[in-house]
PDB file of C-alpha atoms in Angstrom:
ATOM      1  CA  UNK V   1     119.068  51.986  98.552  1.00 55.00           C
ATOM      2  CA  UNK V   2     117.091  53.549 101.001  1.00 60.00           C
ATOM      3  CA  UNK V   3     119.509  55.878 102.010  1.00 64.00           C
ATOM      4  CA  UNK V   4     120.171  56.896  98.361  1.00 62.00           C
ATOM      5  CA  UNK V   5     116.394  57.672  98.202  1.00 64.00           C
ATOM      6  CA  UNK V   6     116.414  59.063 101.497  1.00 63.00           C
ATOM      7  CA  UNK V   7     119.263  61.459 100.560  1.00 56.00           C
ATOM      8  CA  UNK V   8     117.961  62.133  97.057  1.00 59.00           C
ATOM      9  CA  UNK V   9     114.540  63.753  98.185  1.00 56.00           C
ATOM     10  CA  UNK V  10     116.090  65.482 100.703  1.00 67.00           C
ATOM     11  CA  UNK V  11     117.973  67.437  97.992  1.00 60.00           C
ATOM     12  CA  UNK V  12     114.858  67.495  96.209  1.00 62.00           C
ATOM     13  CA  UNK V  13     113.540  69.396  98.982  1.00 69.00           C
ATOM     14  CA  UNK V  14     115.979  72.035  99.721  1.00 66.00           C
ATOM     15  CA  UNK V  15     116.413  72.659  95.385  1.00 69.00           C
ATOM     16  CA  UNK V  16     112.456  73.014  96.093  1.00 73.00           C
ATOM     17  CA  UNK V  17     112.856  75.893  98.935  1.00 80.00           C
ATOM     18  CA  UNK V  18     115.874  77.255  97.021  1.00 85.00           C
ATOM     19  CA  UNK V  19     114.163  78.097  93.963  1.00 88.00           C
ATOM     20  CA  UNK V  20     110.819  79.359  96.022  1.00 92.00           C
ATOM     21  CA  UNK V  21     112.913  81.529  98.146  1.00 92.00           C
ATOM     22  CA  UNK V  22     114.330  82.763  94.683  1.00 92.00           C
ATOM     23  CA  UNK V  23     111.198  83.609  93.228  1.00 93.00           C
ATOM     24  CA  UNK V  24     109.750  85.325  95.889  1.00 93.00           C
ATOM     25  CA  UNK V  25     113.022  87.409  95.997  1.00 93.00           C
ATOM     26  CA  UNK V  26     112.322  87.830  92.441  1.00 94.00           C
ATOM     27  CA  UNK V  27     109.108  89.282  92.889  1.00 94.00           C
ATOM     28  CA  UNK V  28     109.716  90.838  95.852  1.00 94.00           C
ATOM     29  CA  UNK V  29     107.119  89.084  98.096  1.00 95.00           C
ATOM     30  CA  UNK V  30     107.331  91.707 100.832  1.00 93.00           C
ATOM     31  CA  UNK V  31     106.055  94.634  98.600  1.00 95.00           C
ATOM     32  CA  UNK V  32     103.732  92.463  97.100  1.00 96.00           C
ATOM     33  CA  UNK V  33     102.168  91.896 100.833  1.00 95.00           C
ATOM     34  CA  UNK V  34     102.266  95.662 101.605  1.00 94.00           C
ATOM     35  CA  UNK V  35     100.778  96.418  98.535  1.00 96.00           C
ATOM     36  CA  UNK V  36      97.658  93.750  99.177  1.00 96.00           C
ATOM     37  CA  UNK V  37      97.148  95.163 102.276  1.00 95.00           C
ATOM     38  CA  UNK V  38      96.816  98.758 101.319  1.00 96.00           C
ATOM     39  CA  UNK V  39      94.549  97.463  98.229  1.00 97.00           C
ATOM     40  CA  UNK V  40      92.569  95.464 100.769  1.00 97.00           C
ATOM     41  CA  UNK V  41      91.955  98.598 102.665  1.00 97.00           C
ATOM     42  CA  UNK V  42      90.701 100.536 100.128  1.00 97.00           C
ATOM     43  CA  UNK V  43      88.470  98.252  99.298  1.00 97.00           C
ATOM     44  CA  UNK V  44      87.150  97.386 102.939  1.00 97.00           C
ATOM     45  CA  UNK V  45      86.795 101.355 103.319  1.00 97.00           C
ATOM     46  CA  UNK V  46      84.962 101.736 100.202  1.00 97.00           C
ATOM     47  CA  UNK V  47      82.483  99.032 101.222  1.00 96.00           C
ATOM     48  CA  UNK V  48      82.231 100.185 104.565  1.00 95.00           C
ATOM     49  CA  UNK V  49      81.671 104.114 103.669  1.00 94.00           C
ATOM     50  CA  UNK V  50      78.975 103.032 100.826  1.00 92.00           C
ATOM     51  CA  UNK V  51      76.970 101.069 103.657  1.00 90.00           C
ATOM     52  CA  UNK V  52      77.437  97.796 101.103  1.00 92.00           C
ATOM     53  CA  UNK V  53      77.812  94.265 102.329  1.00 91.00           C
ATOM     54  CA  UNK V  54      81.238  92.481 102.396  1.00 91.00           C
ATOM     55  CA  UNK V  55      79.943  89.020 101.620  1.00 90.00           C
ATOM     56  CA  UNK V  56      78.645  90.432  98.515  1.00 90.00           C
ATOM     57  CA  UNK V  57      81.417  91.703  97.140  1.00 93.00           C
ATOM     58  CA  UNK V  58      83.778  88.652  97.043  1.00 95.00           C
ATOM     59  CA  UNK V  59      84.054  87.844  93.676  1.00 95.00           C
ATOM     60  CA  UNK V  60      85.410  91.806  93.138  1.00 96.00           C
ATOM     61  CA  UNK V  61      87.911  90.675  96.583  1.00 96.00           C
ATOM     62  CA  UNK V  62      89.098  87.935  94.429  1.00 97.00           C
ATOM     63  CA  UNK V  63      89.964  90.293  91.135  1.00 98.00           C
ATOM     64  CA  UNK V  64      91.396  92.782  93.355  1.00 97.00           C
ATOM     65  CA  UNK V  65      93.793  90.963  95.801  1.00 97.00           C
ATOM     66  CA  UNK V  66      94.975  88.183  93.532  1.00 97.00           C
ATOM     67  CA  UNK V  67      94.952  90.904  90.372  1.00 98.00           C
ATOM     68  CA  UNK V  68      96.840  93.882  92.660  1.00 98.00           C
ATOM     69  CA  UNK V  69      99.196  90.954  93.631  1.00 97.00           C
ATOM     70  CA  UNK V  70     100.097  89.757  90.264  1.00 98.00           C
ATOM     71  CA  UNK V  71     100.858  93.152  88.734  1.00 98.00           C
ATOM     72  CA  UNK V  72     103.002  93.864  91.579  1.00 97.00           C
ATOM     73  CA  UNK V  73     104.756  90.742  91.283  1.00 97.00           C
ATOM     74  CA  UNK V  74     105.065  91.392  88.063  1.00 97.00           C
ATOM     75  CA  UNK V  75     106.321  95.106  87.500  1.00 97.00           C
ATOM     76  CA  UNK V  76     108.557  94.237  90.670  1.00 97.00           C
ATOM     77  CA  UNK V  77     110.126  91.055  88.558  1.00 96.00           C
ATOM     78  CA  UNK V  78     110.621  93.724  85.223  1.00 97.00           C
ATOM     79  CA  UNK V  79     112.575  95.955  88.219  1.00 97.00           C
ATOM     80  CA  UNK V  80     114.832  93.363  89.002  1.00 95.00           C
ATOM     81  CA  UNK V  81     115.287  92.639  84.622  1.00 96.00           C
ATOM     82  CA  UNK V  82     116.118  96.383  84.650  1.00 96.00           C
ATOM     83  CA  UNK V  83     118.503  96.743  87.396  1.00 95.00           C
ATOM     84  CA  UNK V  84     120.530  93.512  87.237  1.00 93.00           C
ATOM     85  CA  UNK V  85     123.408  95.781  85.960  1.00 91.00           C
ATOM     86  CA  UNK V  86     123.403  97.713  89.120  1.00 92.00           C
ATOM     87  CA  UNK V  87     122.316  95.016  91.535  1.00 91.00           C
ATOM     88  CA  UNK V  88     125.758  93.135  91.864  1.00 92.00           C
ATOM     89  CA  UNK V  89     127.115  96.523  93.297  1.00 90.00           C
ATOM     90  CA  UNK V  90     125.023  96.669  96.428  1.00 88.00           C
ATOM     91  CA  UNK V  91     124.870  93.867  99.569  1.00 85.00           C
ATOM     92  CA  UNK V  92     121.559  94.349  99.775  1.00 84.00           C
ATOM     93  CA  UNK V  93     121.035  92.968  95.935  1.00 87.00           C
ATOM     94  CA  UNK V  94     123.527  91.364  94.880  1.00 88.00           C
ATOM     95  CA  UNK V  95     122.181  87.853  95.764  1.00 89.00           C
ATOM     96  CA  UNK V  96     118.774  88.260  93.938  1.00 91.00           C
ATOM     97  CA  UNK V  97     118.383  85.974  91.427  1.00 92.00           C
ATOM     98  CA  UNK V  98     118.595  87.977  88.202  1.00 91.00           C
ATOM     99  CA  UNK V  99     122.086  88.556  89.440  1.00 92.00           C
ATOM    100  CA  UNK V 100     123.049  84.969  90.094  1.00 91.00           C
ATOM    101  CA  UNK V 101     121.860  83.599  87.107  1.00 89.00           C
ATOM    102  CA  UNK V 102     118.814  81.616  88.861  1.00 90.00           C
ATOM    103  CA  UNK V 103     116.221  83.121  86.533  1.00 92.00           C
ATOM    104  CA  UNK V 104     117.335  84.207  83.242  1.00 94.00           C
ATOM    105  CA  UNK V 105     116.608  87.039  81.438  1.00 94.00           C
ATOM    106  CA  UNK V 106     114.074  86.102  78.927  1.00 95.00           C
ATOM    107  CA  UNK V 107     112.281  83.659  81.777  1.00 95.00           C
ATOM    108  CA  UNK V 108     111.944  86.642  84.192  1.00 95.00           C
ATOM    109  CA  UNK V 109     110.585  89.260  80.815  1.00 97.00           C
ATOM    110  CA  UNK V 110     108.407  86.475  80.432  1.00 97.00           C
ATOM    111  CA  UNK V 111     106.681  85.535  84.122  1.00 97.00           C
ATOM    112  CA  UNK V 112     106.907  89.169  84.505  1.00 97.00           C
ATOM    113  CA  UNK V 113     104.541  89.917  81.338  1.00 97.00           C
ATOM    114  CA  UNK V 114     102.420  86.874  81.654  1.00 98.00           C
ATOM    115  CA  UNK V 115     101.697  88.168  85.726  1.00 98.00           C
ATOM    116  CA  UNK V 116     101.021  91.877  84.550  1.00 98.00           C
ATOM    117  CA  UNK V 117      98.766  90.442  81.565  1.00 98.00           C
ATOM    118  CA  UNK V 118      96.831  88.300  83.993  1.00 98.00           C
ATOM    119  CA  UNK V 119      96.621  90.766  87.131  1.00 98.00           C
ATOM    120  CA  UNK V 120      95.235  93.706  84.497  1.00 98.00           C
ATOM    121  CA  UNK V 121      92.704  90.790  83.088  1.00 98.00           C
ATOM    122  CA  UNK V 122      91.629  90.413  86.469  1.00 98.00           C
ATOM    123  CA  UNK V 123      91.034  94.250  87.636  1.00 98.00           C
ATOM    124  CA  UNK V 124      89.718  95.180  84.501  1.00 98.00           C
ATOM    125  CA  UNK V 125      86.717  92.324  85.826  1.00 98.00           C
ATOM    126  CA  UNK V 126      86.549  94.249  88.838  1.00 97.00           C
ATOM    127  CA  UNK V 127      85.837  97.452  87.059  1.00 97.00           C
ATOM    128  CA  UNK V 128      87.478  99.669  84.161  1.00 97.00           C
ATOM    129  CA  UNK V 129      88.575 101.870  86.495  1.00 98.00           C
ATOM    130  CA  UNK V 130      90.532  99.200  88.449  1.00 98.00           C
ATOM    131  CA  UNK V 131      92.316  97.708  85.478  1.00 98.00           C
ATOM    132  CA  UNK V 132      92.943 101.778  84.127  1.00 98.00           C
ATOM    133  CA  UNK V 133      94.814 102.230  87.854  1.00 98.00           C
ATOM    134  CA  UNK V 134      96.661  99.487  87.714  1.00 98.00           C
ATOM    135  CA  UNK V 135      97.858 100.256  83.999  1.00 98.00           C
ATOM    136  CA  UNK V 136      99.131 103.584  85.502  1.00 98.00           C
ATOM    137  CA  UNK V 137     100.814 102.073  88.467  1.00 97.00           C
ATOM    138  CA  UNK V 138     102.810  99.619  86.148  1.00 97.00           C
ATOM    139  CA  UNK V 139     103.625 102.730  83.599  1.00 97.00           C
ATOM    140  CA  UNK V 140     104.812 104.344  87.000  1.00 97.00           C
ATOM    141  CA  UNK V 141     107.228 102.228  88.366  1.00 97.00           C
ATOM    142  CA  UNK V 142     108.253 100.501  85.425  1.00 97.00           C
ATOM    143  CA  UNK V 143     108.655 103.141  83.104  1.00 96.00           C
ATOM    144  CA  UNK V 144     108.938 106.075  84.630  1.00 96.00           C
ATOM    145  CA  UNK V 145     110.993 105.061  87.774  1.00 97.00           C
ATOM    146  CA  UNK V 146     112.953 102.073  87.089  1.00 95.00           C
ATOM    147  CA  UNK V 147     113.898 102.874  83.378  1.00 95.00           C
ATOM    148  CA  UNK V 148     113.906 106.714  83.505  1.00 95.00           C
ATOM    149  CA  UNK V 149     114.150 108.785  87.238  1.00 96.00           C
ATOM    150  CA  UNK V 150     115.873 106.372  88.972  1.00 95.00           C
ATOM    151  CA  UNK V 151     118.988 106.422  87.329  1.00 94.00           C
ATOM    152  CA  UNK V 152     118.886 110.343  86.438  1.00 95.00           C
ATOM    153  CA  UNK V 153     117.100 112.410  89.183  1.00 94.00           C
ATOM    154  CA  UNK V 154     117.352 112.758  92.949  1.00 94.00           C
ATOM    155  CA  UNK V 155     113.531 113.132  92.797  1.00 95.00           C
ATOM    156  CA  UNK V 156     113.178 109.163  91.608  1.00 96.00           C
ATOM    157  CA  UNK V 157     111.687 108.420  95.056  1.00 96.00           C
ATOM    158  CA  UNK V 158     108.959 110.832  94.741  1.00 97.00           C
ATOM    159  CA  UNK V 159     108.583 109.525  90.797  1.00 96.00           C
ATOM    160  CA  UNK V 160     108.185 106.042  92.280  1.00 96.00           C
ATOM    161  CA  UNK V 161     105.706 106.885  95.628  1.00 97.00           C
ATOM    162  CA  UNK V 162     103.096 107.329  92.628  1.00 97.00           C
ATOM    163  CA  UNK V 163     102.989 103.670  91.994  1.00 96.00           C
ATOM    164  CA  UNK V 164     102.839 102.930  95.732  1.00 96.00           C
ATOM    165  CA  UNK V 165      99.984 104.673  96.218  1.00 97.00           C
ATOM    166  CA  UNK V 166      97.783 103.243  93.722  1.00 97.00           C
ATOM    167  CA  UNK V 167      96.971  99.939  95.224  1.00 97.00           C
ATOM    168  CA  UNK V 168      94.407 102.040  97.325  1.00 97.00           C
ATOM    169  CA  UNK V 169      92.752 103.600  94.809  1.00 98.00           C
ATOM    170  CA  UNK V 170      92.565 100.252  92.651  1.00 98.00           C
ATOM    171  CA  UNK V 171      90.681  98.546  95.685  1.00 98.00           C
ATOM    172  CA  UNK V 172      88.523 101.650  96.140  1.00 98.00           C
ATOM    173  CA  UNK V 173      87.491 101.460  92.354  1.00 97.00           C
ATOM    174  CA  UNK V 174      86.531  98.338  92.129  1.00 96.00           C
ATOM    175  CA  UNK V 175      83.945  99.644  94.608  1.00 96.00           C
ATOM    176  CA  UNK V 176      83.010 102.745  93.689  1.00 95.00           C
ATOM    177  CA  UNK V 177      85.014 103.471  90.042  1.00 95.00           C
ATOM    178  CA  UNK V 178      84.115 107.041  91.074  1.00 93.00           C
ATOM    179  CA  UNK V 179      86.875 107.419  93.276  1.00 94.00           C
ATOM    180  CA  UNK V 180      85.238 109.689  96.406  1.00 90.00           C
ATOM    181  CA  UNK V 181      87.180 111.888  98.403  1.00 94.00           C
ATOM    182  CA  UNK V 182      88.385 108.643 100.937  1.00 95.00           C
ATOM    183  CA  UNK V 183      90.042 107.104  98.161  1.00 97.00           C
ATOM    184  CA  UNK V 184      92.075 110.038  97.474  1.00 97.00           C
ATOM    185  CA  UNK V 185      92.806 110.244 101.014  1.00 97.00           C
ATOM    186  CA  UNK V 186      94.002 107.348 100.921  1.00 97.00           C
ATOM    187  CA  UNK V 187      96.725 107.827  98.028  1.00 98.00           C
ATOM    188  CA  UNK V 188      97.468 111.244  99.441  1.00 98.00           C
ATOM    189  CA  UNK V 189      98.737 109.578 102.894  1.00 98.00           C
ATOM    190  CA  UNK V 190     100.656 106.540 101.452  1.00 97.00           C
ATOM    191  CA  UNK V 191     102.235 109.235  98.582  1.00 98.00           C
ATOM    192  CA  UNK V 192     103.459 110.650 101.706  1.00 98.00           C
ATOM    193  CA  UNK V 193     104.330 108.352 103.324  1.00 98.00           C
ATOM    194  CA  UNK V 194     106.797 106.520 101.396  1.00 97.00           C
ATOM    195  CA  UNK V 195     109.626 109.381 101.154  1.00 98.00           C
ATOM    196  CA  UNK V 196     110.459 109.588 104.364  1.00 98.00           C
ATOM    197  CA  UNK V 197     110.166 105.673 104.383  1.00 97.00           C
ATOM    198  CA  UNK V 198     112.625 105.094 101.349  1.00 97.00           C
ATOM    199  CA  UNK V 199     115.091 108.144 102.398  1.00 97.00           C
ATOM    200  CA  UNK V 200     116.026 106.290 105.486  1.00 97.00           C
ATOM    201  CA  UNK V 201     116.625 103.257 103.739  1.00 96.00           C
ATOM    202  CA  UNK V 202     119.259 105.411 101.273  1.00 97.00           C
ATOM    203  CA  UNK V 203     120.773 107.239 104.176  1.00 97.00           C
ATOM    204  CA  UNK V 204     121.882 103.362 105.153  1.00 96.00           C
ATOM    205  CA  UNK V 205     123.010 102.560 101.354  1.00 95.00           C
ATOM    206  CA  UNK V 206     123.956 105.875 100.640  1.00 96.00           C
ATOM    207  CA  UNK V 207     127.782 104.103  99.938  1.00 94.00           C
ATOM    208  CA  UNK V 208     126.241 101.390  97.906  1.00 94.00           C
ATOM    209  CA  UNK V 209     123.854 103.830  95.831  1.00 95.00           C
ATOM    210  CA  UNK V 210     127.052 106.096  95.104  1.00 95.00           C
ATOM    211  CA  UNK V 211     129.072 103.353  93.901  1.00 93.00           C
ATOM    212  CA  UNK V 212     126.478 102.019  91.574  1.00 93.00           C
ATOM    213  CA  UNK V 213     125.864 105.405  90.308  1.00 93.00           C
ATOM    214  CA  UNK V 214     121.997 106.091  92.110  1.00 95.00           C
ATOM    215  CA  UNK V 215     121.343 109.713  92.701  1.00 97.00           C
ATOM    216  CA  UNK V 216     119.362 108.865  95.718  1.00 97.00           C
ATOM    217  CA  UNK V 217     119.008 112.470  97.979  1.00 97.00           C
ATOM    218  CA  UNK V 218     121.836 111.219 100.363  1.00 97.00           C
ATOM    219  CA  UNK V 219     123.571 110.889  97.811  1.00 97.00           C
ATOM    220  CA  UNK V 220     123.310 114.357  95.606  1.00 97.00           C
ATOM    221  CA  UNK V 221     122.055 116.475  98.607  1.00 96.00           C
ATOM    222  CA  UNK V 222     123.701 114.477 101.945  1.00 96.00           C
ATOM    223  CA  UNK V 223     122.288 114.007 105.033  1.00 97.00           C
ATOM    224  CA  UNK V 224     121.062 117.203 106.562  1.00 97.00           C
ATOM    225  CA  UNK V 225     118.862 117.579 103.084  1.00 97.00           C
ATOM    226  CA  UNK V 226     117.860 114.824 103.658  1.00 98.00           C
ATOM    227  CA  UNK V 227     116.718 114.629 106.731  1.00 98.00           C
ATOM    228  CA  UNK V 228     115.092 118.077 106.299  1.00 98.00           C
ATOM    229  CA  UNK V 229     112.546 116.382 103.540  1.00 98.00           C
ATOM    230  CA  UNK V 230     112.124 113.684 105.872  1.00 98.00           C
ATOM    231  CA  UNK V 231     110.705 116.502 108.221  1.00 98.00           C
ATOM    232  CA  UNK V 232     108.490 117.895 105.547  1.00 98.00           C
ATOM    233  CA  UNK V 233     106.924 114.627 104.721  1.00 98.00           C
ATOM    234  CA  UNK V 234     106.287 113.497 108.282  1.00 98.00           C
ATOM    235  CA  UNK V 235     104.738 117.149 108.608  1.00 98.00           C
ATOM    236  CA  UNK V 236     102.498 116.670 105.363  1.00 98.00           C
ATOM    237  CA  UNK V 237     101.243 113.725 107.213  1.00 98.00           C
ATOM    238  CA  UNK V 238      99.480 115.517 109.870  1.00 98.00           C
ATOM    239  CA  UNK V 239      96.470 116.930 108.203  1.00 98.00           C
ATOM    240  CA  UNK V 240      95.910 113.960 106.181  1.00 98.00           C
ATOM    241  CA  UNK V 241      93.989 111.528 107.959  1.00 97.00           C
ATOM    242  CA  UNK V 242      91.360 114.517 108.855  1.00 97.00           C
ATOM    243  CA  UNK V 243      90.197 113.814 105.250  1.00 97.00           C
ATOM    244  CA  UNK V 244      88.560 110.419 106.595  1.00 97.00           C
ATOM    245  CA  UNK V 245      85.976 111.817 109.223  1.00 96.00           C
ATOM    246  CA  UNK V 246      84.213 108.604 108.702  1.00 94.00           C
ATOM    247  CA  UNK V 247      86.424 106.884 110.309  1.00 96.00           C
ATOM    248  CA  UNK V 248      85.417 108.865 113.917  1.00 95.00           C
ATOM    249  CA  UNK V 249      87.630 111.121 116.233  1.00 96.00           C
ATOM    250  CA  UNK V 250      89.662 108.346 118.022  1.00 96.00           C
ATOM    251  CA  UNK V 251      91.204 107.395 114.771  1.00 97.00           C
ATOM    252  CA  UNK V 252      92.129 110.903 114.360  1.00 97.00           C
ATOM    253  CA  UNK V 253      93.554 110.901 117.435  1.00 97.00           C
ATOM    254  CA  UNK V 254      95.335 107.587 116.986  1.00 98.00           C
ATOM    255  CA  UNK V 255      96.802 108.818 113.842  1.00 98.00           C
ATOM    256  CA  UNK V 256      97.974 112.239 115.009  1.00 98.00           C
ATOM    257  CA  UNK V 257      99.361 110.398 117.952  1.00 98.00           C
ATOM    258  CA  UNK V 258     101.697 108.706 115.455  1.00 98.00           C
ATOM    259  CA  UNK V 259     102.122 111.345 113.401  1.00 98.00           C
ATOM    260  CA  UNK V 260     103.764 112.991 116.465  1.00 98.00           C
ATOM    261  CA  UNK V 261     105.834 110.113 117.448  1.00 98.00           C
ATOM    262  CA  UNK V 262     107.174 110.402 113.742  1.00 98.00           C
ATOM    263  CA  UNK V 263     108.029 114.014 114.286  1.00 98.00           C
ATOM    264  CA  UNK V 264     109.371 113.442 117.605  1.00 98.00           C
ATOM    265  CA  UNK V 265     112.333 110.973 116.067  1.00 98.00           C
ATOM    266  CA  UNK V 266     112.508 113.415 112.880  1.00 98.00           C
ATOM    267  CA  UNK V 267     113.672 116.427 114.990  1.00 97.00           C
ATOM    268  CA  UNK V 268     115.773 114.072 117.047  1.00 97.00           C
ATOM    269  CA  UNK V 269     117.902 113.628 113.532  1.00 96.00           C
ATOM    270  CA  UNK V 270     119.164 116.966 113.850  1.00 96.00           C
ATOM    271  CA  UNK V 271     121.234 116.256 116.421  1.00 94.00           C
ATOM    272  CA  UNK V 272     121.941 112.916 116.017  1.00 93.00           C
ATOM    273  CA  UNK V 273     125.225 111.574 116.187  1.00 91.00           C
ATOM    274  CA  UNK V 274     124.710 108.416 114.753  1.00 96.00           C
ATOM    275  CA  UNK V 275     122.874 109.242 111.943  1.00 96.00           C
ATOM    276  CA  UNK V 276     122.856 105.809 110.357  1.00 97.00           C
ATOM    277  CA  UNK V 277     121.329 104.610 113.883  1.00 97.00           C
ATOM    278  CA  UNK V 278     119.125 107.299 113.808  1.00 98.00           C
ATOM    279  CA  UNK V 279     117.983 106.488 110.051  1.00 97.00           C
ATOM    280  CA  UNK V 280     117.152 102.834 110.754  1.00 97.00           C
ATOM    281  CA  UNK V 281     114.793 104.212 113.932  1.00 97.00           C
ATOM    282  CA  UNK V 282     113.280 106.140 111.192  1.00 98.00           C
ATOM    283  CA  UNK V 283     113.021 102.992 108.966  1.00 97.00           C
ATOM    284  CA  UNK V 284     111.610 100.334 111.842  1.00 97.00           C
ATOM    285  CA  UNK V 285     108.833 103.584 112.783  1.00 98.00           C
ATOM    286  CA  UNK V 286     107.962 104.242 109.437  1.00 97.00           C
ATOM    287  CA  UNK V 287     106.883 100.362 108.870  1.00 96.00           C
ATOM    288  CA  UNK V 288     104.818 100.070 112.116  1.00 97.00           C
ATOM    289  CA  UNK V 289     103.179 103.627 111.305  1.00 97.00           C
ATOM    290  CA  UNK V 290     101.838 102.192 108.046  1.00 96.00           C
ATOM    291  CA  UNK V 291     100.949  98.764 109.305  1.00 95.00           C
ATOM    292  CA  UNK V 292      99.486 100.387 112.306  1.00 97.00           C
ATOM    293  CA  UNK V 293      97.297 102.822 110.852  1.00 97.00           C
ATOM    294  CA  UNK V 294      95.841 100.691 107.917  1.00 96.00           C
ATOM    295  CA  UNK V 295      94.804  98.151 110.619  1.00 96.00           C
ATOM    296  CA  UNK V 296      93.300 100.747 112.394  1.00 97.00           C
ATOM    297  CA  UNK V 297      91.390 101.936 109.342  1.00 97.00           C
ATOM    298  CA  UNK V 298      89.875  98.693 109.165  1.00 96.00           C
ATOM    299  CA  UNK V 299      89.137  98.634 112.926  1.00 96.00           C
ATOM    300  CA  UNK V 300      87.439 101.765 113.476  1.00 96.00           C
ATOM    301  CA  UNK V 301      85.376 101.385 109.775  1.00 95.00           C
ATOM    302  CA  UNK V 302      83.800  98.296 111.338  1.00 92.00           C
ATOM    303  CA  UNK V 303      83.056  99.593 114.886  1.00 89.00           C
ATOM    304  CA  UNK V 304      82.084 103.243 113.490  1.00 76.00           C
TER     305      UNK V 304
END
């Protein structure tokens, strides 16, 4: 008997993880994170730049981190609805759940409307402009990227780095709903950001997106296109962070110092001869760029 029970909540326990590991593949937990954290910065900047007091703004923390994550969670659930057509095609999606049959359709339309409803509910109680932001970065990526540009135009990854650079400029507004010029700076270097970012992830898939019919720029264009707008982003990048003097001249320096690392492994693409190698040394910079410079956003807006 005790072994039955023994043996019966230890299944209980790995269905448990099973079905969390699931959901947060449904939902896509690591965007959801990256998208927090660039909301979170916003908002710490905004605070920071206005000479307000952190403590006194936690009730607007709450709206904006739990509210930014649900929408995410949400419009990144309604991606999954959308693509599960597609999604068996490609290694890198064909085990998410909408594919396997762990979360049925009209289960996933639902959690992914309920988190949407909820995360706007919440932002629009930070401030109107919050909740109007986040509106537009659902509309974004839901609409105009996963149902539309996606599937038609090699330009879907600039369609979609609109909705990945909101989350700034919703934890800015619930701030200041005036948007200043750091907010803006803000969108303008994670807008940027992101194409180099995402091209290096099709230049890897480029097989997988051609087979399930993706005009990704690898794809339509090949390689050397590609890797030429990966130069022109990473060179967009450079003037950028000059738009945040607050943050002081060693951040500027920081930031052009990995601005030129960037270019440095950019140029190196031209004469590559691995270019899948080289793309994934593209991929692994571009994430500790990002995570790098919005932690030293934070940093130097404290000690400034």
């Amino acid at each position: 008997m005790t072994n039955s029970r023994t043996a019966h909540a230890t299944a209980a326990e790995a269905e448990s993880a099973s079905f969390m590991k699931d959901f947060l593949a449904l939902i896509k937990i690591g965007i959801v994170n990256s998208n927090v954290i660039t909301a979170f910065t916003g908002f710490f900047l905004a605070i920071q730049f206005a000479g307000r007091h952190f403590l006194d703004e936690l009730d607007s923390l709450f709206y904006v981190v739990i509210g930014s994550a649900l929408i995410v969670a949400g419009a990144a659930a309604m991606n999954n609805l959308i693509d599960r057509d597609i999604d068996p095609i490609m290694s890198r999606t064909k085990s998410r759940p909408t594919v396997t049959g762990r979360f049925k359709a009209p289960a996933v339309l639902a959690m992914s409307v309920g988190f949407m409803l909820v995360g706007e509910i919440l932002l629009f109680s930070a401030s109107t402009t919050a909740g109007l932001l986040g509106i537009a970065g659902v509309f974004s990526y839901v609409v105009l990227y996963s149902m539309w540009s996606k599937r038609k135009h090699a330009s879907n990854t600039i369609v979609g780095s609109i909705s990945g650079a909101m989350p700034p400029l919703i934890g800015w507004a619930a701030v200041e709903p005036s948007l200043g010029p750091g907010a803006w700076a803000l969108f303008l270097i994670m807008f940027a950001w992101q194409p180099p970012h995402f091209y290096a992830i099709a230049m890897r898939r480029t097989e997988e997106y051609r087979a399930a019919g993706i005009p990704m720029l690898p794809v339509v264009k090949g390689f050397a296109r590609t890797k030429k707008s990966m130069l022109a982003w990473v060179l967009v990048l450079f003037p950028l962070p000059f738009l945040l003097p607050q943050l002081g001249w060693a951040f500027m320096i920081l930031a052009t110092a990995l601005n030129a690392g960037w270019l440095f492994i950019a140029l190196k693409g031209f004469r590559a001869g691995d270019d899948i190698k080289w793309a994934t040394r593209m991929f692994v910079y571009s994430l500790n760029y990002m995570t790098i410079l919005f932690v030293a956003m934070i940093i130097f807006a404290v000690i400034i």
